[in-house]
Amino acid sequence: MIRKLLIANRGEIAVRIIRACRELGIETVAVYSTADRDALHTQLASEAICIGDIRSADSYLNMESILSAAIATGADAIHPGFGFLSENSRFAAVCETCGITFVGPNSRVMERLGNKSEARRTMLAAGVPVIPGSEEVILSEERGRQVAAEIGYPVIIKAVLGGGGKGMRTAANEEEFAAAFRTAQKESEMAFGSREMYLEHYVEAPKHIEFQILADRYGHVIHLGERDCSVQRNHQKMIEEAPCEALSATLRAEMGCVAVQAAKAAGYENAGTIEFLLDGNGRFYFMEMNTRIQVEHPITECVTGVDLVKEQIRIAEGKPLSVKQEDVVLRGHAIECRINAEEPEKKFRPSSGTITQLYLPGGNGVRVDTAVYSGYEVTPYYDSMLAKLIVHGRNREEAISKMRSALGEVIIEGIHTNLDYQYEILNDEEFAAGNITVNFLEDFARRRETRNE
Ligand code: MV4
């Protein structure tokens, strides 16, 4: 049993975890940087402890400081949330050594899945469809060119320790390969300290479909359906929805089955996400597995009625899953819009300042996950996400109407936000028609420019 849980995070996800703990009767410890003395997570937790300076490296990424806080407060578990240390296998390993329960899979599983090339090999061996690509790690441009020719152009060059777009370049043909490889490898070396790369055939205009899975330590693995996260800009998701209307019941069952198979092959425990690319011909491929709770988890909670954070904590306590696969029924349609402090008209430059006025919507089928309040100061030190606006309707049309209505009610004054931009997307014909691939936002921006000329 977990009596006291430390949340190694900030913002709305820290608040989300604190609320789950309160419902479960678990005491909470918030950790905060000197910039977050007045933050909501600092105020809502049972107790709070300062772990360092404003800069993330000095606080939310400082393992020693966080571990010391856990030991000093007598916390028996740590929930990492997302971002920061959430996918750091060394941090999970140190927690294990200290006898502190890390809410997530064990450190070996995290390390194996964090290595995207090893994850590919694991899935290939388990019969999970992977994108045609290199089975080996590629270190040199010469070897890369050979393998690329075997795979067939266009190819995509990815960092083994990457994920989420960093250290990633495409090459349409052999002429483009050298420059693309060098740039991707340099980026990987800078960001991850690794020259290890792998190659895949480039899938044109796919959908990004991810399956939520839950696994306990008794070998029960279930999936909770999918999320369509294709609406992204520079690998930052902006809108997510569940389920994906492009999936037939048959394809959903097939992909769900493969997702469960993938989690089993990895020896997975806790909540996780299997990312797939779905091409225009209905073929799907494993891309990577995320070992954390994700930003967009609330849309899955809406359509399944399962509290994913409570389930994570139950699993970490060694309890069996509270739901069986046959109990998972997808009901209605949910959409999440990320409300960011940024200026769409200035290339989405982050915006900072004090929120002078704030009004957030509510009502039937509307959920807002946020940690901002009127008078809150948005600093440039952390992620620009201010709030997640989540709606749940009987079908996609109703969800879209609800989201338009909810977006229209929001008032955030004192800083720039992407609210108007989100509203425009929700009124876009292509969005309404569900014509959405990972190229959606780029195409949308072009349509918008043409319209405004
Ligand atoms: C791909 C791809 C096409 N083919 N891999 C982007 C982030 C990282 N998770 C992998 N990504 C992609 N990998 C192959 N073999 C296209 C992308 C991609 C993408 C994927 C999901 C959501 C948005 C995207 C935007 C651009 C490229």
Short mmCIF file of C-alpha atoms and ligand atoms in Angstrom, two decimals:
data_model
loop_
_atom_site.label_atom_id
_atom_site.label_comp_id
_atom_site.label_asym_id
_atom_site.label_seq_id
_atom_site.Cartn_x
_atom_site.Cartn_y
_atom_site.Cartn_z
CA MET A 1 0.00 0.00 0.00
CA ILE A 2 1.11 3.55 -0.74
CA ARG A 3 0.55 5.92 2.22
CA LYS A 4 2.31 8.99 0.94
CA LEU A 5 3.11 9.82 -2.70
CA LEU A 6 5.51 12.47 -3.98
CA ILE A 7 4.64 14.08 -7.30
CA ALA A 8 7.82 14.83 -9.25
CA ASN A 9 6.11 17.32 -11.53
CA ARG A 10 4.28 20.64 -11.70
CA GLY A 11 1.25 22.22 -13.39
CA GLU A 12 -2.02 20.56 -14.26
CA ILE A 13 -0.67 16.97 -14.22
CA ALA A 14 0.63 17.43 -10.66
CA VAL A 15 -2.83 18.70 -9.69
CA ARG A 16 -4.48 15.77 -11.54
CA ILE A 17 -2.36 13.28 -9.54
CA ILE A 18 -2.98 15.08 -6.21
CA ARG A 19 -6.74 14.82 -6.82
CA ALA A 20 -6.54 11.08 -7.55
CA CYS A 21 -4.53 10.58 -4.33
CA ARG A 22 -7.02 12.55 -2.28
CA GLU A 23 -9.82 10.28 -3.54
CA LEU A 24 -7.74 7.23 -2.65
CA GLY A 25 -6.86 8.53 0.83
CA ILE A 26 -3.17 8.84 -0.03
CA GLU A 27 -1.18 11.77 1.37
CA THR A 28 0.71 13.87 -1.18
CA VAL A 29 4.01 15.71 -1.32
CA ALA A 30 4.38 18.47 -3.90
CA VAL A 31 7.87 19.50 -4.99
CA TYR A 32 8.35 22.99 -6.36
CA SER A 33 10.98 25.28 -7.81
CA THR A 34 11.48 28.82 -6.50
CA ALA A 35 9.31 30.00 -9.43
CA ASP A 36 6.42 27.80 -8.25
CA ARG A 37 6.03 28.94 -4.61
CA ASP A 38 2.49 30.13 -5.41
CA ALA A 39 1.65 27.37 -7.87
CA LEU A 40 -1.58 25.41 -7.48
CA HIS A 41 0.15 22.04 -7.01
CA THR A 42 2.23 23.56 -4.20
CA GLN A 43 -0.94 24.69 -2.46
CA LEU A 44 -3.14 21.64 -3.04
CA ALA A 45 -0.79 18.89 -1.82
CA SER A 46 -0.78 17.71 1.82
CA GLU A 47 2.73 19.13 2.09
CA ALA A 48 5.19 20.86 -0.22
CA ILE A 49 8.94 21.06 -0.38
CA CYS A 50 11.19 23.35 -2.40
CA ILE A 51 13.66 21.40 -4.56
CA GLY A 52 15.67 24.14 -6.22
CA ASP A 53 15.99 27.06 -8.55
CA ILE A 54 13.71 28.16 -11.39
CA ARG A 55 15.63 26.28 -14.06
CA SER A 56 14.32 22.74 -14.59
CA ALA A 57 17.84 21.30 -14.44
CA ASP A 58 18.11 22.66 -10.89
CA SER A 59 14.67 21.47 -9.73
CA TYR A 60 12.22 19.24 -11.63
CA LEU A 61 15.10 17.43 -13.37
CA ASN A 62 17.29 17.25 -10.26
CA MET A 63 17.16 13.59 -9.20
CA GLU A 64 19.17 14.02 -5.97
CA SER A 65 17.00 16.88 -4.83
CA ILE A 66 13.76 15.01 -5.55
CA LEU A 67 14.97 11.79 -3.90
CA SER A 68 16.08 13.78 -0.84
CA ALA A 69 12.62 15.34 -0.66
CA ALA A 70 11.02 11.89 -0.81
CA ILE A 71 13.24 10.54 1.95
CA ALA A 72 12.87 13.66 4.13
CA THR A 73 9.07 13.55 3.92
CA GLY A 74 8.78 9.78 4.24
CA ALA A 75 7.09 9.32 0.87
CA ASP A 76 6.85 5.67 -0.16
CA ALA A 77 6.18 6.34 -3.83
CA ILE A 78 6.96 8.83 -6.61
CA HIS A 79 4.69 9.64 -9.54
CA PRO A 80 6.70 11.30 -12.34
CA GLY A 81 3.76 12.62 -14.41
CA PHE A 82 4.86 13.39 -17.99
CA GLY A 83 7.91 15.21 -19.33
CA PHE A 84 10.76 15.95 -16.86
CA LEU A 85 12.02 12.62 -15.38
CA SER A 86 9.03 10.53 -16.44
CA GLU A 87 10.89 8.45 -19.04
CA ASN A 88 14.30 8.51 -17.36
CA SER A 89 15.21 4.88 -16.61
CA ARG A 90 18.09 5.95 -14.34
CA PHE A 91 15.66 7.86 -12.15
CA ALA A 92 13.37 4.81 -11.94
CA ALA A 93 16.43 2.68 -11.07
CA VAL A 94 17.49 5.04 -8.25
CA CYS A 95 13.94 4.93 -6.85
CA GLU A 96 14.12 1.13 -6.89
CA THR A 97 17.47 1.21 -5.07
CA CYS A 98 16.04 3.55 -2.42
CA GLY A 99 13.02 1.30 -1.91
CA ILE A 100 10.67 3.97 -3.23
CA THR A 101 7.89 2.78 -5.54
CA PHE A 102 8.16 4.44 -8.96
CA VAL A 103 4.68 4.75 -10.48
CA GLY A 104 5.50 3.29 -13.89
CA PRO A 105 7.15 0.23 -15.38
CA ASN A 106 10.44 -1.04 -13.95
CA SER A 107 13.70 0.62 -15.00
CA ARG A 108 14.85 -2.23 -17.31
CA VAL A 109 11.61 -2.08 -19.30
CA MET A 110 11.88 1.72 -19.50
CA GLU A 111 15.45 1.45 -20.75
CA ARG A 112 14.56 -1.18 -23.35
CA LEU A 113 11.64 0.86 -24.72
CA GLY A 114 13.59 4.13 -24.54
CA ASN A 115 15.99 2.62 -27.06
CA LYS A 116 13.76 2.92 -30.14
CA SER A 117 15.87 0.52 -32.19
CA GLU A 118 15.74 -2.16 -29.49
CA ALA A 119 11.99 -1.57 -29.13
CA ARG A 120 11.63 -2.20 -32.89
CA ARG A 121 13.55 -5.47 -32.62
CA THR A 122 11.50 -6.57 -29.59
CA MET A 123 8.26 -5.93 -31.49
CA LEU A 124 9.51 -7.54 -34.69
CA ALA A 125 10.40 -10.70 -32.72
CA ALA A 126 6.92 -10.66 -31.13
CA GLY A 127 5.17 -10.54 -34.50
CA VAL A 128 4.03 -6.93 -34.13
CA PRO A 129 3.96 -5.14 -37.51
CA VAL A 130 6.80 -2.61 -37.61
CA ILE A 131 7.68 -0.15 -40.38
CA PRO A 132 10.17 -1.68 -42.85
CA GLY A 133 13.55 -0.39 -41.69
CA SER A 134 16.96 -1.14 -40.22
CA GLU A 135 17.27 -3.88 -37.64
CA GLU A 136 20.74 -2.70 -36.66
CA VAL A 137 21.94 0.57 -35.18
CA ILE A 138 23.52 2.81 -37.84
CA LEU A 139 26.55 4.89 -36.94
CA SER A 140 28.03 5.84 -40.29
CA GLU A 141 26.62 7.66 -43.28
CA GLU A 142 28.10 5.00 -45.62
CA ARG A 143 26.31 2.12 -43.91
CA GLY A 144 23.18 4.23 -43.70
CA ARG A 145 23.20 4.81 -47.45
CA GLN A 146 23.48 1.04 -48.09
CA VAL A 147 20.58 0.23 -45.75
CA ALA A 148 18.46 3.08 -47.16
CA ALA A 149 18.86 1.62 -50.67
CA GLU A 150 17.68 -1.77 -49.36
CA ILE A 151 14.65 -0.25 -47.59
CA GLY A 152 13.76 1.96 -50.55
CA TYR A 153 13.28 5.74 -50.67
CA PRO A 154 11.83 7.88 -49.20
CA VAL A 155 13.40 7.03 -45.86
CA ILE A 156 13.30 8.62 -42.43
CA ILE A 157 16.41 8.77 -40.25
CA LYS A 158 15.70 8.65 -36.52
CA ALA A 159 17.74 8.88 -33.32
CA VAL A 160 17.79 5.62 -31.33
CA LEU A 161 17.36 7.61 -28.11
CA GLY A 162 14.95 10.07 -29.76
CA GLY A 163 11.20 10.11 -30.01
CA GLY A 164 8.94 13.06 -30.52
CA GLY A 165 10.75 14.36 -33.57
CA LYS A 166 14.20 15.41 -32.32
CA GLY A 167 17.10 14.00 -34.31
CA MET A 168 14.79 13.07 -37.15
CA ARG A 169 15.20 13.84 -40.89
CA THR A 170 13.71 12.52 -44.10
CA ALA A 171 15.53 11.80 -47.35
CA ALA A 172 13.53 11.55 -50.59
CA ASN A 173 16.42 10.03 -52.53
CA GLU A 174 20.09 9.02 -52.34
CA GLU A 175 21.22 12.58 -53.15
CA GLU A 176 19.50 13.91 -50.05
CA PHE A 177 20.72 11.15 -47.76
CA ALA A 178 24.16 12.42 -46.68
CA ALA A 179 23.03 15.86 -45.51
CA ALA A 180 19.91 14.48 -43.80
CA PHE A 181 21.90 11.81 -41.97
CA ARG A 182 24.57 14.24 -40.78
CA THR A 183 22.01 16.77 -39.52
CA ALA A 184 19.94 14.14 -37.71
CA GLN A 185 23.02 12.56 -36.13
CA LYS A 186 24.41 15.92 -35.01
CA GLU A 187 21.04 16.81 -33.47
CA SER A 188 20.94 13.45 -31.68
CA GLU A 189 24.45 13.96 -30.33
CA MET A 190 23.51 17.40 -29.00
CA ALA A 191 20.17 16.36 -27.49
CA PHE A 192 20.84 12.80 -26.30
CA GLY A 193 24.63 12.44 -26.39
CA SER A 194 24.24 9.56 -28.83
CA ARG A 195 25.37 9.00 -32.44
CA GLU A 196 23.17 5.90 -32.76
CA MET A 197 20.60 6.15 -35.56
CA TYR A 198 18.10 3.86 -37.26
CA LEU A 199 16.21 4.03 -40.53
CA GLU A 200 12.64 3.42 -41.61
CA HIS A 201 10.79 3.63 -44.87
CA TYR A 202 8.95 6.97 -44.80
CA VAL A 203 5.17 6.54 -44.60
CA GLU A 204 3.48 9.42 -46.47
CA ALA A 205 0.63 11.32 -44.82
CA PRO A 206 -0.17 8.79 -42.08
CA LYS A 207 -2.45 9.18 -39.09
CA HIS A 208 -0.88 9.07 -35.63
CA ILE A 209 -2.99 6.57 -33.71
CA GLU A 210 -2.06 5.55 -30.18
CA PHE A 211 -3.56 2.84 -28.01
CA GLN A 212 -3.83 3.19 -24.25
CA ILE A 213 -2.92 0.03 -22.40
CA LEU A 214 -2.95 -1.00 -18.74
CA ALA A 215 -0.93 -3.90 -17.36
CA ASP A 216 -0.71 -5.23 -13.81
CA ARG A 217 1.91 -7.51 -12.29
CA TYR A 218 -0.33 -10.57 -12.62
CA GLY A 219 -0.08 -10.67 -16.39
CA HIS A 220 -3.40 -8.94 -17.09
CA VAL A 221 -2.98 -6.58 -20.04
CA ILE A 222 -5.91 -4.64 -21.51
CA HIS A 223 -6.32 -1.84 -24.04
CA LEU A 224 -8.67 1.12 -23.67
CA GLY A 225 -9.07 1.99 -27.31
CA GLU A 226 -7.24 4.58 -29.32
CA ARG A 227 -6.60 8.30 -29.59
CA ASP A 228 -6.08 10.12 -32.88
CA CYS A 229 -3.25 12.59 -32.25
CA SER A 230 -2.60 13.60 -35.85
CA VAL A 231 -3.23 17.32 -35.25
CA GLN A 232 0.34 18.32 -34.38
CA ARG A 233 2.68 21.19 -35.11
CA ASN A 234 6.43 20.57 -34.93
CA HIS A 235 5.68 17.33 -33.05
CA GLN A 236 3.65 19.24 -30.47
CA LYS A 237 0.10 17.88 -30.31
CA MET A 238 -2.65 20.49 -30.38
CA ILE A 239 -5.90 18.51 -30.60
CA GLU A 240 -6.55 14.87 -29.74
CA GLU A 241 -9.70 12.81 -30.06
CA ALA A 242 -11.03 9.43 -29.02
CA PRO A 243 -12.04 7.23 -30.67
CA CYS A 244 -10.70 7.63 -34.24
CA GLU A 245 -13.62 7.55 -36.67
CA ALA A 246 -11.41 6.16 -39.43
CA LEU A 247 -11.12 2.83 -37.57
CA SER A 248 -13.74 0.17 -38.18
CA ALA A 249 -14.67 -2.01 -35.20
CA THR A 250 -12.65 -4.79 -36.83
CA LEU A 251 -9.52 -2.68 -37.32
CA ARG A 252 -9.84 -1.33 -33.75
CA ALA A 253 -10.02 -4.86 -32.35
CA GLU A 254 -7.06 -5.93 -34.46
CA MET A 255 -4.89 -2.94 -33.47
CA GLY A 256 -5.95 -3.28 -29.82
CA CYS A 257 -4.95 -6.92 -29.88
CA VAL A 258 -1.54 -6.00 -31.34
CA ALA A 259 -1.11 -3.26 -28.70
CA VAL A 260 -1.71 -5.83 -25.94
CA GLN A 261 0.71 -8.20 -27.66
CA ALA A 262 3.32 -5.39 -27.81
CA ALA A 263 2.96 -4.60 -24.09
CA LYS A 264 3.27 -8.29 -23.22
CA ALA A 265 6.38 -8.64 -25.41
CA ALA A 266 7.98 -5.74 -23.52
CA GLY A 267 7.15 -7.27 -20.13
CA TYR A 268 5.23 -4.09 -19.42
CA GLU A 269 3.56 -3.05 -16.16
CA ASN A 270 1.47 0.09 -15.41
CA ALA A 271 -0.15 2.49 -17.93
CA GLY A 272 1.47 2.84 -21.33
CA THR A 273 0.84 3.93 -24.89
CA ILE A 274 1.56 2.12 -28.12
CA GLU A 275 2.05 4.57 -30.99
CA PHE A 276 1.10 3.43 -34.46
CA LEU A 277 1.23 5.02 -37.88
CA LEU A 278 -1.87 4.23 -39.95
CA ASP A 279 -1.39 4.70 -43.69
CA GLY A 280 -3.99 5.59 -46.32
CA ASN A 281 -4.59 1.91 -47.13
CA GLY A 282 -5.55 0.95 -43.58
CA ARG A 283 -2.18 -0.65 -42.84
CA PHE A 284 -0.77 0.07 -39.40
CA TYR A 285 2.73 -0.11 -37.99
CA PHE A 286 4.20 0.04 -34.49
CA MET A 287 6.26 3.21 -34.09
CA GLU A 288 7.22 3.46 -30.40
CA MET A 289 5.91 2.81 -26.92
CA ASN A 290 5.58 5.57 -24.31
CA THR A 291 6.08 4.50 -20.71
CA ARG A 292 4.27 7.41 -19.02
CA ILE A 293 0.80 8.80 -18.45
CA GLN A 294 0.19 11.13 -21.38
CA VAL A 295 -1.10 14.68 -21.63
CA GLU A 296 -4.12 13.46 -23.64
CA HIS A 297 -5.17 10.70 -21.18
CA PRO A 298 -8.45 12.48 -20.22
CA ILE A 299 -10.14 11.74 -23.57
CA THR A 300 -9.65 8.03 -22.93
CA GLU A 301 -11.06 8.52 -19.42
CA CYS A 302 -14.14 10.20 -20.94
CA VAL A 303 -14.96 7.44 -23.41
CA THR A 304 -14.09 4.49 -21.12
CA GLY A 305 -15.02 5.82 -17.67
CA VAL A 306 -11.72 4.45 -16.32
CA ASP A 307 -9.62 6.74 -14.06
CA LEU A 308 -6.17 6.12 -15.53
CA VAL A 309 -4.21 7.81 -12.74
CA LYS A 310 -6.01 5.85 -10.02
CA GLU A 311 -5.40 2.71 -12.04
CA GLN A 312 -1.66 3.59 -12.25
CA ILE A 313 -1.49 3.93 -8.48
CA ARG A 314 -3.42 0.68 -7.90
CA ILE A 315 -1.01 -1.15 -10.20
CA ALA A 316 2.03 0.33 -8.43
CA GLU A 317 0.56 -0.88 -5.12
CA GLY A 318 0.51 -4.41 -6.52
CA LYS A 319 -3.26 -4.58 -6.91
CA PRO A 320 -4.85 -6.22 -9.96
CA LEU A 321 -6.52 -4.09 -12.66
CA SER A 322 -9.99 -2.98 -11.59
CA VAL A 323 -11.34 -3.53 -15.14
CA LYS A 324 -11.36 -6.49 -17.51
CA GLN A 325 -11.09 -6.17 -21.29
CA GLU A 326 -14.76 -7.16 -21.73
CA ASP A 327 -15.78 -4.33 -19.33
CA VAL A 328 -14.15 -1.73 -21.59
CA VAL A 329 -16.86 -0.19 -23.74
CA LEU A 330 -16.22 2.98 -25.73
CA ARG A 331 -19.05 5.45 -25.17
CA GLY A 332 -19.42 8.58 -27.30
CA HIS A 333 -16.65 10.83 -28.54
CA ALA A 334 -14.15 13.03 -26.69
CA ILE A 335 -11.93 15.86 -27.93
CA GLU A 336 -9.12 17.69 -26.14
CA CYS A 337 -7.77 21.10 -27.14
CA ARG A 338 -4.51 22.22 -25.60
CA ILE A 339 -4.69 25.88 -24.61
CA ASN A 340 -1.17 27.29 -24.82
CA ALA A 341 0.42 30.62 -23.90
CA GLU A 342 1.69 31.40 -27.38
CA GLU A 343 1.21 33.73 -30.35
CA PRO A 344 0.03 31.86 -33.46
CA GLU A 345 0.55 34.99 -35.55
CA LYS A 346 4.21 35.13 -34.51
CA LYS A 347 5.16 31.55 -35.37
CA PHE A 348 3.62 30.35 -32.11
CA ARG A 349 6.20 32.18 -30.04
CA PRO A 350 5.67 31.46 -26.30
CA SER A 351 3.95 34.27 -24.41
CA SER A 352 4.52 35.16 -20.76
CA GLY A 353 3.01 37.56 -18.25
CA THR A 354 0.32 37.67 -15.59
CA ILE A 355 -3.17 36.31 -16.23
CA THR A 356 -5.25 39.33 -15.29
CA GLN A 357 -8.66 37.80 -15.98
CA LEU A 358 -9.71 34.17 -16.25
CA TYR A 359 -13.01 32.51 -16.99
CA LEU A 360 -13.15 28.79 -17.71
CA PRO A 361 -16.21 26.97 -19.08
CA GLY A 362 -17.99 24.00 -17.54
CA GLY A 363 -21.34 22.27 -17.87
CA ASN A 364 -22.48 18.95 -19.22
CA GLY A 365 -19.64 17.02 -20.85
CA VAL A 366 -17.01 19.73 -20.34
CA ARG A 367 -13.82 19.16 -18.34
CA VAL A 368 -10.93 21.56 -17.81
CA ASP A 369 -7.59 20.30 -16.49
CA THR A 370 -5.45 23.27 -15.51
CA ALA A 371 -3.29 24.73 -12.76
CA VAL A 372 -3.68 28.41 -13.64
CA TYR A 373 -5.86 30.95 -11.84
CA SER A 374 -6.61 34.65 -12.05
CA GLY A 375 -3.42 36.46 -11.01
CA TYR A 376 -1.16 33.53 -12.03
CA GLU A 377 2.14 34.50 -13.59
CA VAL A 378 3.14 32.58 -16.71
CA THR A 379 6.94 32.41 -16.86
CA PRO A 380 9.06 31.46 -19.87
CA TYR A 381 10.83 28.69 -17.94
CA TYR A 382 8.34 25.86 -18.44
CA ASP A 383 6.03 24.36 -21.05
CA SER A 384 3.53 26.82 -22.52
CA MET A 385 0.46 24.63 -21.93
CA LEU A 386 -2.00 26.53 -19.70
CA ALA A 387 -5.02 24.23 -19.76
CA LYS A 388 -6.60 21.25 -21.43
CA LEU A 389 -10.16 21.75 -22.54
CA ILE A 390 -11.87 18.38 -22.85
CA VAL A 391 -15.39 17.71 -24.11
CA HIS A 392 -17.41 14.51 -24.27
CA GLY A 393 -20.44 14.12 -26.54
CA ARG A 394 -22.60 11.29 -27.86
CA ASN A 395 -20.81 11.42 -31.21
CA ARG A 396 -18.12 13.41 -33.01
CA GLU A 397 -20.51 16.07 -34.28
CA GLU A 398 -21.82 16.74 -30.78
CA ALA A 399 -18.26 16.82 -29.38
CA ILE A 400 -17.23 19.35 -32.03
CA SER A 401 -20.25 21.57 -31.22
CA LYS A 402 -19.48 21.35 -27.52
CA MET A 403 -15.84 22.25 -28.12
CA ARG A 404 -16.77 25.28 -30.25
CA SER A 405 -19.13 26.43 -27.53
CA ALA A 406 -16.63 25.84 -24.73
CA LEU A 407 -13.74 27.54 -26.59
CA GLY A 408 -16.03 30.51 -27.17
CA GLU A 409 -16.64 30.89 -23.44
CA VAL A 410 -12.99 30.93 -22.33
CA ILE A 411 -11.58 34.28 -21.23
CA ILE A 412 -7.84 34.55 -20.65
CA GLU A 413 -6.49 38.08 -20.43
CA GLY A 414 -2.96 39.39 -19.88
CA ILE A 415 -1.16 36.93 -22.18
CA HIS A 416 -1.48 35.68 -25.75
CA THR A 417 -3.03 32.26 -26.33
CA ASN A 418 -3.88 29.90 -29.18
CA LEU A 419 -7.62 30.00 -28.31
CA ASP A 420 -8.72 31.78 -31.52
CA TYR A 421 -6.55 29.45 -33.59
CA GLN A 422 -8.14 26.40 -31.94
CA TYR A 423 -11.59 27.89 -32.61
CA GLU A 424 -10.71 28.28 -36.29
CA ILE A 425 -9.63 24.64 -36.51
CA LEU A 426 -12.88 23.50 -34.88
CA ASN A 427 -14.71 25.43 -37.64
CA ASP A 428 -12.60 24.04 -40.47
CA GLU A 429 -14.45 21.95 -43.08
CA GLU A 430 -11.64 19.43 -43.44
CA PHE A 431 -11.51 18.96 -39.69
CA ALA A 432 -15.27 18.46 -39.55
CA ALA A 433 -15.03 15.92 -42.39
CA GLY A 434 -12.34 14.03 -40.45
CA ASN A 435 -9.81 14.48 -43.26
CA ILE A 436 -6.94 14.45 -40.79
CA THR A 437 -3.39 13.18 -41.22
CA VAL A 438 -0.17 14.34 -39.56
CA ASN A 439 0.01 16.97 -42.34
CA PHE A 440 -3.28 18.52 -41.23
CA LEU A 441 -1.93 21.60 -39.43
CA GLU A 442 0.54 22.44 -42.19
CA ASP A 443 -2.27 22.26 -44.78
CA PHE A 444 -4.60 24.19 -42.49
CA ALA A 445 -2.05 27.01 -42.07
CA ARG A 446 -1.71 27.22 -45.86
CA ARG A 447 -5.50 27.32 -46.39
CA ARG A 448 -5.72 30.01 -43.73
CA GLU A 449 -3.03 32.17 -45.38
CA THR A 450 -4.78 31.91 -48.75
CA ARG A 451 -8.08 32.89 -47.14
CA ASN A 452 -6.57 35.93 -45.43
CA GLU A 453 -4.66 37.24 -48.46
C1 MV4 B 1 7.47 8.59 -39.17
C2 MV4 B 1 6.71 9.23 -40.17
C3 MV4 B 1 6.58 8.59 -41.38
N1 MV4 B 1 7.21 7.41 -41.59
N2 MV4 B 1 8.07 7.42 -39.44
C4 MV4 B 1 7.23 12.05 -35.86
C5 MV4 B 1 7.57 11.97 -34.40
C6 MV4 B 1 8.06 10.63 -34.12
N3 MV4 B 1 7.28 10.02 -33.07
C7 MV4 B 1 7.92 9.88 -35.41
N4 MV4 B 1 7.36 10.75 -36.39
C8 MV4 B 1 7.11 10.30 -37.65
N5 MV4 B 1 7.65 9.12 -37.96
C9 MV4 B 1 7.93 6.86 -40.62
N6 MV4 B 1 8.55 5.70 -40.86
C10 MV4 B 1 6.11 10.43 -39.86
C11 MV4 B 1 6.34 11.00 -38.60
C12 MV4 B 1 5.71 12.27 -38.38
C13 MV4 B 1 4.69 12.40 -37.50
C14 MV4 B 1 4.21 11.32 -36.76
C15 MV4 B 1 3.18 11.45 -35.87
C16 MV4 B 1 2.59 12.71 -35.71
C17 MV4 B 1 3.05 13.80 -36.43
C18 MV4 B 1 4.10 13.65 -37.32
C19 MV4 B 1 4.53 14.75 -38.04
C20 MV4 B 1 5.55 14.61 -38.90
C21 MV4 B 1 6.16 13.37 -39.07
#
